mmCIF file of C-alpha atoms in Angstrom:
data_model
loop_
_atom_site.group_PDB
_atom_site.id
_atom_site.type_symbol
_atom_site.label_atom_id
_atom_site.label_comp_id
_atom_site.label_asym_id
_atom_site.label_seq_id
_atom_site.Cartn_x
_atom_site.Cartn_y
_atom_site.Cartn_z
ATOM 1 C CA MET A 1 62.719 111.164 243.166
ATOM 2 C CA GLY A 2 60.902 108.557 244.918
ATOM 3 C CA ASP A 3 58.513 109.700 247.559
ATOM 4 C CA VAL A 4 56.405 111.635 245.111
ATOM 5 C CA GLY A 5 55.092 108.505 243.443
ATOM 6 C CA ILE A 6 54.151 106.981 246.785
ATOM 7 C CA ASP A 7 52.588 110.256 247.796
ATOM 8 C CA ARG A 8 50.357 110.394 244.736
ATOM 9 C CA ARG A 9 49.419 106.720 244.695
ATOM 10 C CA ALA A 10 48.043 107.042 248.237
ATOM 11 C CA PHE A 11 45.898 109.908 247.049
ATOM 12 C CA LEU A 12 44.626 108.136 243.962
ATOM 13 C CA THR A 13 43.258 105.302 246.105
ATOM 14 C CA THR A 14 41.255 107.682 248.292
ATOM 15 C CA VAL A 15 40.149 110.584 246.080
ATOM 16 C CA GLY A 16 36.438 110.666 245.376
ATOM 17 C CA GLY A 17 35.461 108.828 248.535
ATOM 18 C CA ILE A 18 36.727 111.127 251.246
ATOM 19 C CA ALA A 19 34.726 111.577 254.409
ATOM 20 C CA ALA A 20 35.695 113.756 257.323
ATOM 21 C CA GLY A 21 36.284 110.956 259.790
ATOM 22 C CA ALA A 22 37.000 111.138 263.457
ATOM 23 C CA ALA A 23 40.756 110.910 262.988
ATOM 24 C CA ALA A 24 40.802 113.827 260.564
ATOM 25 C CA GLY A 25 38.548 115.816 262.837
ATOM 26 C CA SER A 26 40.781 115.157 265.808
ATOM 27 C CA LEU A 27 43.834 116.204 263.799
ATOM 28 C CA THR A 28 42.091 119.369 262.661
ATOM 29 C CA ALA A 29 41.141 120.279 266.199
ATOM 30 C CA CYS A 30 44.683 119.687 267.405
ATOM 31 C CA GLU A 31 46.139 121.886 264.681
ATOM 32 C CA SER A 32 43.620 124.622 265.402
ATOM 33 C CA ARG A 33 44.881 124.785 268.964
ATOM 34 C CA THR A 34 48.557 124.695 268.057
ATOM 35 C CA GLY A 35 49.180 126.666 264.910
ATOM 36 C CA ARG A 36 46.440 128.439 263.053
ATOM 37 C CA SER A 37 45.999 131.516 265.214
ATOM 38 C CA ALA A 38 49.648 132.298 264.524
ATOM 39 C CA THR A 39 49.182 131.647 260.825
ATOM 40 C CA LYS A 40 46.303 134.093 260.613
ATOM 41 C CA SER A 41 48.537 136.781 262.018
ATOM 42 C CA GLY A 42 50.733 136.429 258.932
ATOM 43 C CA HIS A 43 53.904 135.509 260.851
ATOM 44 C CA VAL A 44 53.674 131.751 260.238
ATOM 45 C CA LEU A 45 52.970 130.050 256.919
ATOM 46 C CA VAL A 46 52.078 126.346 256.976
ATOM 47 C CA VAL A 47 53.461 124.373 254.024
ATOM 48 C CA ARG A 48 52.623 120.777 253.278
ATOM 49 C CA ASN A 49 55.384 118.703 251.684
ATOM 50 C CA PHE A 50 56.343 115.039 251.948
ATOM 51 C CA GLY A 51 59.380 115.521 254.176
ATOM 52 C CA GLY A 52 62.584 113.497 254.193
ATOM 53 C CA SER A 53 65.596 114.719 252.243
ATOM 54 C CA TYR A 54 63.236 116.660 249.977
ATOM 55 C CA GLY A 55 61.825 118.562 252.936
ATOM 56 C CA GLU A 56 65.293 119.276 254.293
ATOM 57 C CA ALA A 57 66.452 120.609 250.922
ATOM 58 C CA ASN A 58 63.423 122.902 250.786
ATOM 59 C CA ARG A 59 64.203 124.186 254.268
ATOM 60 C CA LYS A 60 67.758 125.133 253.301
ATOM 61 C CA ALA A 61 67.086 126.436 249.794
ATOM 62 C CA VAL A 62 63.645 128.007 250.140
ATOM 63 C CA TYR A 63 62.122 128.286 253.599
ATOM 64 C CA ASP A 64 65.026 129.637 255.653
ATOM 65 C CA PRO A 65 66.053 132.250 253.028
ATOM 66 C CA PHE A 66 62.396 133.265 252.658
ATOM 67 C CA THR A 67 62.101 133.745 256.414
ATOM 68 C CA ARG A 68 65.276 135.828 256.520
ATOM 69 C CA GLU A 69 63.951 138.075 253.755
ATOM 70 C CA THR A 70 60.327 138.424 254.870
ATOM 71 C CA GLY A 71 60.175 137.564 258.561
ATOM 72 C CA VAL A 72 57.483 134.953 257.819
ATOM 73 C CA ARG A 73 58.310 131.664 259.531
ATOM 74 C CA ILE A 74 57.556 128.375 257.783
ATOM 75 C CA LYS A 75 55.894 125.489 259.557
ATOM 76 C CA VAL A 76 56.006 122.188 257.628
ATOM 77 C CA VAL A 77 53.336 119.482 257.871
ATOM 78 C CA ASN A 78 53.095 116.128 256.107
ATOM 79 C CA PHE A 79 49.390 115.356 255.935
ATOM 80 C CA GLY A 80 48.238 112.536 253.720
ATOM 81 C CA HIS A 81 45.944 113.457 250.872
ATOM 82 C CA ASP A 82 42.840 112.051 252.536
ATOM 83 C CA GLN A 83 43.551 114.268 255.550
ATOM 84 C CA MET A 84 44.148 117.267 253.306
ATOM 85 C CA LEU A 85 40.869 116.802 251.458
ATOM 86 C CA ALA A 86 38.929 116.160 254.649
ATOM 87 C CA GLN A 87 40.199 119.394 256.178
ATOM 88 C CA ILE A 88 39.416 121.379 253.034
ATOM 89 C CA LYS A 89 35.908 119.927 252.764
ATOM 90 C CA GLU A 90 35.320 120.877 256.401
ATOM 91 C CA GLY A 91 36.342 124.423 255.494
ATOM 92 C CA ARG A 92 39.300 124.371 257.883
ATOM 93 C CA PRO A 93 42.523 123.464 256.030
ATOM 94 C CA GLN A 94 45.425 123.333 258.444
ATOM 95 C CA PHE A 95 47.952 124.310 255.782
ATOM 96 C CA ASP A 96 48.341 127.322 253.504
ATOM 97 C CA VAL A 97 50.480 125.973 250.663
ATOM 98 C CA MET A 98 50.689 122.476 249.206
ATOM 99 C CA ASP A 99 53.839 121.185 247.552
ATOM 100 C CA ILE A 100 52.683 118.062 245.691
ATOM 101 C CA ASP A 101 52.838 116.281 242.367
ATOM 102 C CA MET A 102 51.207 118.163 239.499
ATOM 103 C CA SER A 103 48.788 115.288 238.877
ATOM 104 C CA ASN A 104 47.559 115.681 242.449
ATOM 105 C CA LEU A 105 47.157 119.418 241.910
ATOM 106 C CA LEU A 106 44.933 118.617 238.950
ATOM 107 C CA LEU A 107 42.915 116.211 241.086
ATOM 108 C CA PHE A 108 42.509 118.851 243.792
ATOM 109 C CA GLU A 109 41.292 121.233 241.098
ATOM 110 C CA HIS A 110 38.745 118.653 239.937
ATOM 111 C CA GLU A 111 37.607 118.200 243.546
ATOM 112 C CA ASP A 112 37.144 121.991 243.935
ATOM 113 C CA ALA A 113 39.653 121.745 246.773
ATOM 114 C CA SER A 114 42.155 124.390 245.640
ATOM 115 C CA GLU A 115 42.130 128.093 244.881
ATOM 116 C CA PRO A 116 42.493 129.379 241.311
ATOM 117 C CA LEU A 117 45.891 131.053 241.067
ATOM 118 C CA ASP A 118 46.202 134.757 240.376
ATOM 119 C CA TYR A 119 49.267 134.792 238.130
ATOM 120 C CA GLY A 120 49.332 138.572 238.433
ATOM 121 C CA ARG A 121 50.768 137.927 241.920
ATOM 122 C CA LEU A 122 53.452 135.541 240.640
ATOM 123 C CA LYS A 123 55.857 137.721 238.684
ATOM 124 C CA ASN A 124 58.507 134.989 238.615
ATOM 125 C CA ALA A 125 56.084 132.699 236.781
ATOM 126 C CA ARG A 126 55.298 135.180 234.006
ATOM 127 C CA ASN A 127 57.325 135.235 230.785
ATOM 128 C CA THR A 128 60.166 133.275 232.375
ATOM 129 C CA GLY A 129 60.082 130.201 230.149
ATOM 130 C CA ILE A 130 58.126 127.915 232.469
ATOM 131 C CA PRO A 131 56.324 125.478 230.127
ATOM 132 C CA GLN A 132 52.664 126.277 229.611
ATOM 133 C CA SER A 133 51.718 122.783 230.791
ATOM 134 C CA LEU A 134 53.039 123.729 234.252
ATOM 135 C CA LEU A 135 51.041 126.969 234.447
ATOM 136 C CA THR A 136 47.674 125.425 235.247
ATOM 137 C CA PRO A 137 44.630 127.244 236.655
ATOM 138 C CA ASN A 138 45.148 125.937 240.201
ATOM 139 C CA GLY A 139 48.798 124.902 240.293
ATOM 140 C CA VAL A 140 52.218 126.032 239.103
ATOM 141 C CA GLY A 141 55.126 123.677 238.479
ATOM 142 C CA LYS A 142 58.229 123.994 240.625
ATOM 143 C CA SER A 143 60.546 121.113 239.650
ATOM 144 C CA TYR A 144 61.012 118.225 237.231
ATOM 145 C CA TRP A 145 61.871 114.624 238.001
ATOM 146 C CA ALA A 146 62.124 111.642 235.683
ATOM 147 C CA SER A 147 62.127 107.879 235.315
ATOM 148 C CA VAL A 148 65.099 106.595 233.317
ATOM 149 C CA LEU A 149 66.846 103.381 232.216
ATOM 150 C CA ALA A 150 69.550 102.192 234.632
ATOM 151 C CA TYR A 151 71.985 99.313 234.166
ATOM 152 C CA ARG A 152 75.185 97.650 235.346
ATOM 153 C CA THR A 153 78.137 98.835 233.309
ATOM 154 C CA ASP A 154 79.914 95.470 233.723
ATOM 155 C CA ALA A 155 76.981 93.363 232.526
ATOM 156 C CA PHE A 156 77.104 93.446 228.728
ATOM 157 C CA ASP A 157 80.752 92.968 227.678
ATOM 158 C CA GLY A 158 81.370 96.694 227.484
ATOM 159 C CA ARG A 159 78.207 97.510 225.542
ATOM 160 C CA ARG A 160 75.822 100.006 227.058
ATOM 161 C CA PRO A 161 72.060 100.113 226.473
ATOM 162 C CA GLU A 162 71.184 103.470 224.960
ATOM 163 C CA SER A 163 67.405 103.192 224.585
ATOM 164 C CA TRP A 164 64.353 101.293 225.720
ATOM 165 C CA ALA A 165 64.723 99.220 222.552
ATOM 166 C CA ASP A 166 68.039 98.017 224.027
ATOM 167 C CA PHE A 167 66.315 97.306 227.367
ATOM 168 C CA TRP A 168 63.961 95.002 225.414
ATOM 169 C CA ALA A 169 66.796 93.458 223.371
ATOM 170 C CA LEU A 170 67.431 90.417 225.558
ATOM 171 C CA GLY A 171 69.705 88.820 222.969
ATOM 172 C CA ALA A 172 72.117 91.741 222.772
ATOM 173 C CA PHE A 173 71.728 92.715 226.440
ATOM 174 C CA PRO A 174 70.903 89.516 228.344
ATOM 175 C CA GLY A 175 69.944 89.348 232.000
ATOM 176 C CA ARG A 176 67.161 89.896 234.463
ATOM 177 C CA ARG A 177 65.130 93.095 234.389
ATOM 178 C CA ALA A 178 63.114 95.139 236.891
ATOM 179 C CA LEU A 179 60.264 97.540 236.260
ATOM 180 C CA GLN A 180 58.361 99.875 238.525
ATOM 181 C CA GLY A 181 55.555 98.436 240.614
ATOM 182 C CA GLU A 182 52.388 100.098 241.857
ATOM 183 C CA VAL A 183 54.210 103.057 243.360
ATOM 184 C CA ASP A 184 53.492 105.112 240.229
ATOM 185 C CA TRP A 185 51.862 104.953 236.794
ATOM 186 C CA PRO A 186 52.598 101.725 234.866
ATOM 187 C CA GLU A 187 55.511 102.170 232.480
ATOM 188 C CA LEU A 188 53.612 101.549 229.245
ATOM 189 C CA GLU A 189 55.397 104.391 227.478
ATOM 190 C CA PHE A 190 58.735 102.567 227.692
ATOM 191 C CA ALA A 191 57.275 99.523 225.951
ATOM 192 C CA LEU A 192 55.936 101.694 223.142
ATOM 193 C CA LEU A 193 59.264 103.500 222.724
ATOM 194 C CA ALA A 194 60.977 100.100 222.554
ATOM 195 C CA ASP A 195 58.584 99.178 219.741
ATOM 196 C CA GLY A 196 59.475 102.234 217.695
ATOM 197 C CA VAL A 197 56.810 104.760 218.662
ATOM 198 C CA PRO A 198 58.330 108.290 218.483
ATOM 199 C CA LEU A 199 58.373 110.540 221.534
ATOM 200 C CA ASP A 200 55.816 112.903 220.054
ATOM 201 C CA GLY A 201 53.494 110.044 219.066
ATOM 202 C CA LEU A 202 53.076 108.343 222.424
ATOM 203 C CA TYR A 203 49.701 109.789 223.436
ATOM 204 C CA PRO A 204 47.039 108.641 223.446
ATOM 205 C CA LEU A 205 48.776 105.423 224.463
ATOM 206 C CA ASP A 206 48.096 102.325 222.380
ATOM 207 C CA VAL A 207 47.445 100.135 225.409
ATOM 208 C CA ASP A 208 47.008 96.856 223.517
ATOM 209 C CA ARG A 209 50.287 97.382 221.684
ATOM 210 C CA ALA A 210 52.092 98.270 224.908
ATOM 211 C CA PHE A 211 51.012 95.052 226.600
ATOM 212 C CA ARG A 212 52.004 92.979 223.571
ATOM 213 C CA VAL A 213 55.497 94.476 223.843
ATOM 214 C CA LEU A 214 55.579 93.967 227.614
ATOM 215 C CA ASP A 215 54.792 90.288 227.036
ATOM 216 C CA GLU A 216 58.089 89.966 225.148
ATOM 217 C CA ILE A 217 60.160 90.498 228.296
ATOM 218 C CA ARG A 218 57.778 89.247 230.991
ATOM 219 C CA GLY A 219 59.869 86.144 231.634
ATOM 220 C CA SER A 220 62.931 88.280 232.364
ATOM 221 C CA VAL A 221 61.181 90.819 234.610
ATOM 222 C CA ARG A 222 61.871 89.310 238.016
ATOM 223 C CA THR A 223 61.036 92.266 240.239
ATOM 224 C CA PHE A 224 58.547 95.134 240.335
ATOM 225 C CA TRP A 225 60.148 97.725 242.587
ATOM 226 C CA GLU A 226 58.108 99.716 245.090
ATOM 227 C CA TYR A 227 60.414 102.354 246.614
ATOM 228 C CA GLY A 228 62.964 104.752 245.234
ATOM 229 C CA ALA A 229 66.126 103.095 246.528
ATOM 230 C CA GLU A 230 65.143 99.598 245.398
ATOM 231 C CA PRO A 231 66.430 99.714 241.787
ATOM 232 C CA GLY A 232 69.882 100.690 243.017
ATOM 233 C CA GLU A 233 69.835 97.878 245.565
ATOM 234 C CA LEU A 234 68.782 95.330 242.945
ATOM 235 C CA LEU A 235 71.411 96.503 240.468
ATOM 236 C CA SER A 236 74.236 96.737 242.994
ATOM 237 C CA ARG A 237 73.581 93.153 244.176
ATOM 238 C CA GLY A 238 73.427 91.889 240.615
ATOM 239 C CA SER A 239 69.863 90.710 241.124
ATOM 240 C CA VAL A 240 69.010 92.452 237.849
ATOM 241 C CA MET A 241 71.155 93.796 235.050
ATOM 242 C CA ALA A 242 68.844 96.649 233.991
ATOM 243 C CA SER A 243 65.912 98.466 235.550
ATOM 244 C CA SER A 244 63.828 101.577 235.340
ATOM 245 C CA THR A 245 64.637 103.995 238.149
ATOM 246 C CA TRP A 246 64.000 107.534 239.329
ATOM 247 C CA ALA A 247 66.855 109.709 238.083
ATOM 248 C CA GLY A 248 69.221 110.841 240.801
ATOM 249 C CA ARG A 249 68.695 107.809 243.014
ATOM 250 C CA LEU A 250 71.876 106.089 241.825
ATOM 251 C CA GLN A 251 74.217 109.065 241.991
ATOM 252 C CA ASN A 252 75.721 108.367 245.401
ATOM 253 C CA MET A 253 76.296 104.719 244.522
ATOM 254 C CA ILE A 254 77.967 105.686 241.250
ATOM 255 C CA GLY A 255 80.151 108.145 243.143
ATOM 256 C CA ASP A 256 81.164 105.325 245.505
ATOM 257 C CA GLY A 257 82.366 103.245 242.591
ATOM 258 C CA VAL A 258 79.449 100.868 242.082
ATOM 259 C CA PRO A 259 79.433 99.957 238.354
ATOM 260 C CA LEU A 260 76.091 101.560 237.510
ATOM 261 C CA ALA A 261 74.916 104.135 234.972
ATOM 262 C CA TYR A 262 71.688 105.462 233.572
ATOM 263 C CA GLU A 263 70.446 106.649 230.197
ATOM 264 C CA TRP A 264 68.384 109.811 229.630
ATOM 265 C CA ASN A 265 67.120 108.768 226.198
ATOM 266 C CA GLY A 266 63.387 108.128 226.566
ATOM 267 C CA ALA A 267 63.142 109.566 230.077
ATOM 268 C CA ARG A 268 59.571 110.007 231.368
ATOM 269 C CA ARG A 269 59.318 113.391 233.085
ATOM 270 C CA GLN A 270 56.891 114.443 235.787
ATOM 271 C CA SER A 271 56.660 117.583 237.893
ATOM 272 C CA ASN A 272 56.037 118.805 241.400
ATOM 273 C CA GLY A 273 54.174 122.034 241.906
ATOM 274 C CA TYR A 274 52.607 124.501 244.293
ATOM 275 C CA GLY A 275 48.941 125.051 244.974
ATOM 276 C CA ILE A 276 46.850 126.880 247.561
ATOM 277 C CA PRO A 277 44.091 124.920 249.314
ATOM 278 C CA LYS A 278 40.577 126.280 249.178
ATOM 279 C CA GLY A 279 40.034 128.343 252.315
ATOM 280 C CA SER A 280 43.727 128.967 253.018
ATOM 281 C CA ALA A 281 44.001 131.386 255.934
ATOM 282 C CA ASN A 282 47.144 133.108 254.712
ATOM 283 C CA GLN A 283 46.995 133.530 250.946
ATOM 284 C CA ASP A 284 49.128 136.658 250.779
ATOM 285 C CA ALA A 285 52.120 134.935 252.372
ATOM 286 C CA ALA A 286 51.420 131.830 250.275
ATOM 287 C CA TYR A 287 51.786 133.833 247.069
ATOM 288 C CA ARG A 288 54.957 135.440 248.385
ATOM 289 C CA LEU A 289 56.531 132.040 249.137
ATOM 290 C CA ILE A 290 55.571 130.535 245.770
ATOM 291 C CA ASP A 291 56.938 133.553 243.899
ATOM 292 C CA PHE A 292 60.134 133.436 245.965
ATOM 293 C CA ALA A 293 60.629 129.729 245.177
ATOM 294 C CA LEU A 294 60.420 130.458 241.438
ATOM 295 C CA ARG A 295 63.342 132.879 241.424
ATOM 296 C CA PRO A 296 66.116 131.466 239.221
ATOM 297 C CA GLU A 297 68.729 131.599 241.981
ATOM 298 C CA VAL A 298 66.405 129.844 244.451
ATOM 299 C CA GLN A 299 65.531 127.181 241.874
ATOM 300 C CA ALA A 300 69.249 126.610 241.331
ATOM 301 C CA HIS A 301 69.965 126.402 245.071
ATOM 302 C CA MET A 302 67.269 123.754 245.421
ATOM 303 C CA ALA A 303 68.683 121.766 242.485
ATOM 304 C CA ARG A 304 72.125 121.719 244.089
ATOM 305 C CA LEU A 305 70.644 120.117 247.211
ATOM 306 C CA TYR A 306 68.095 117.738 245.676
ATOM 307 C CA PRO A 307 68.265 116.149 242.193
ATOM 308 C CA ASP A 308 65.110 117.660 240.706
ATOM 309 C CA GLY A 309 65.387 119.946 237.685
ATOM 310 C CA PRO A 310 64.336 123.618 237.788
ATOM 311 C CA VAL A 311 61.301 124.706 235.780
ATOM 312 C CA VAL A 312 62.736 128.203 235.241
ATOM 313 C CA PRO A 313 65.347 127.953 232.453
ATOM 314 C CA ALA A 314 67.375 130.892 233.807
ATOM 315 C CA ALA A 315 68.209 128.782 236.863
ATOM 316 C CA TYR A 316 70.740 126.905 234.752
ATOM 317 C CA GLY A 317 72.803 130.079 234.565
ATOM 318 C CA HIS A 318 73.460 129.560 238.285
ATOM 319 C CA LEU A 319 74.414 125.866 238.006
ATOM 320 C CA THR A 320 77.654 124.176 237.052
ATOM 321 C CA GLU A 321 77.675 121.693 234.191
ATOM 322 C CA SER A 322 78.531 118.902 236.633
ATOM 323 C CA THR A 323 75.277 119.558 238.496
ATOM 324 C CA ALA A 324 73.106 120.275 235.456
ATOM 325 C CA VAL A 325 73.994 117.013 233.693
ATOM 326 C CA HIS A 326 72.088 115.045 236.329
ATOM 327 C CA LEU A 327 68.849 117.061 236.126
ATOM 328 C CA ALA A 328 65.729 116.218 234.150
ATOM 329 C CA SER A 329 65.192 119.699 232.689
ATOM 330 C CA THR A 330 68.563 120.413 231.100
ATOM 331 C CA PRO A 331 67.983 121.347 227.430
ATOM 332 C CA GLY A 332 69.427 118.090 226.108
ATOM 333 C CA HIS A 333 67.347 115.958 228.440
ATOM 334 C CA LEU A 334 64.207 117.889 227.551
ATOM 335 C CA LEU A 335 64.756 116.959 223.922
ATOM 336 C CA SER A 336 65.537 113.278 224.547
ATOM 337 C CA GLY A 337 62.635 112.619 226.930
ATOM 338 C CA PHE A 338 58.918 113.311 227.197
ATOM 339 C CA ASP A 339 56.371 114.650 229.672
ATOM 340 C CA LEU A 340 53.874 112.192 231.115
ATOM 341 C CA ASP A 341 50.363 113.156 229.933
ATOM 342 C CA ILE A 342 48.563 113.666 233.235
ATOM 343 C CA GLU A 343 45.127 114.126 231.695
ATOM 344 C CA TRP A 344 45.396 110.864 229.734
ATOM 345 C CA TRP A 345 46.471 108.898 232.775
ATOM 346 C CA LEU A 346 43.782 110.317 235.046
ATOM 347 C CA GLU A 347 41.141 109.453 232.470
ATOM 348 C CA ASN A 348 42.425 105.921 231.908
ATOM 349 C CA GLN A 349 44.055 105.005 235.205
ATOM 350 C CA ASP A 350 41.485 102.545 236.534
ATOM 351 C CA ALA A 351 41.224 100.310 233.474
ATOM 352 C CA VAL A 352 44.940 100.428 232.651
ATOM 353 C CA THR A 353 46.076 99.835 236.229
ATOM 354 C CA ARG A 354 43.766 96.815 236.603
ATOM 355 C CA ARG A 355 45.118 95.348 233.382
ATOM 356 C CA TRP A 356 48.699 96.034 234.430
ATOM 357 C CA GLN A 357 48.139 94.349 237.802
ATOM 358 C CA GLN A 358 46.844 91.238 236.046
ATOM 359 C CA TRP A 359 49.849 91.280 233.700
ATOM 360 C CA ALA A 360 52.353 91.721 236.531
ATOM 361 C CA ARG A 361 50.873 88.756 238.420
ATOM 362 C CA SER A 362 50.883 86.469 235.386
#
């Protein structure tokens, strides 16, 4: 699910030091002339998402059906997080809804840059099985994605790695490895799982132990990948035999006959969500869109178009088994994986990331 990690990492490098610069001011002025008067009328709702195939899937599954039902047109923008914060701090956000990673929604909450949600206006979020961790004061989860273990099926004499312990077992599963680079949080959890830490005992992370385990395979980690398609490229070329990857990124290659597979055991889940920026000009329509997107049938439609898992369990009643098996929130995958602890990572990100950078360059 790649662009989300890039999206958040850009924000993490700018949050806390945002100033309303000339570029942001110019952008704000331009948007004021082109779109906001219409938004205030209630006929146009401005949604920020990160575009690409994700944006196109949202248009087909969410925005166009919402417009047909309500008459409210959706305008999509792709502001960077520094631009978003600058506009909010000026009191003139040029978007009404933000579709971003849940860790970013928490950061916006900490920056007093988002509106507290009135869950009384979100009937499809109440008593529908959405995990409590995704029902935060200023953001509601909308989809799951995950990092998983991927490998070449022709690399290990018919054996298949079934855990992160196997990823670390260079004797039984020899060959070059790849791990995620700075596009997202360092993958310390996988090292700890490889060393026998249970899923429910990961947090708070034992950082020293994780780096000791990472040292065991450092000589075989030849690449730190930086974009979502890269693990598949490395694996398909035989540059590495096993790699972490974002689930769903290999599916087309597997369908084309490339000898690749991935393992859900030990998957690290993260979530996208919706929030409303502080000062949104069209909150009523924003609530209507968010509630619409949480309908089970809409969640299922989105999952058929883009490989993120629904947060509403009833959505799986609208999905075939062949689709559900590839999604991070199927019941079996929920049991075999874990949710990244956003609060822990935000509290420890600076020190851990610096240490990881030093390790990766060693």
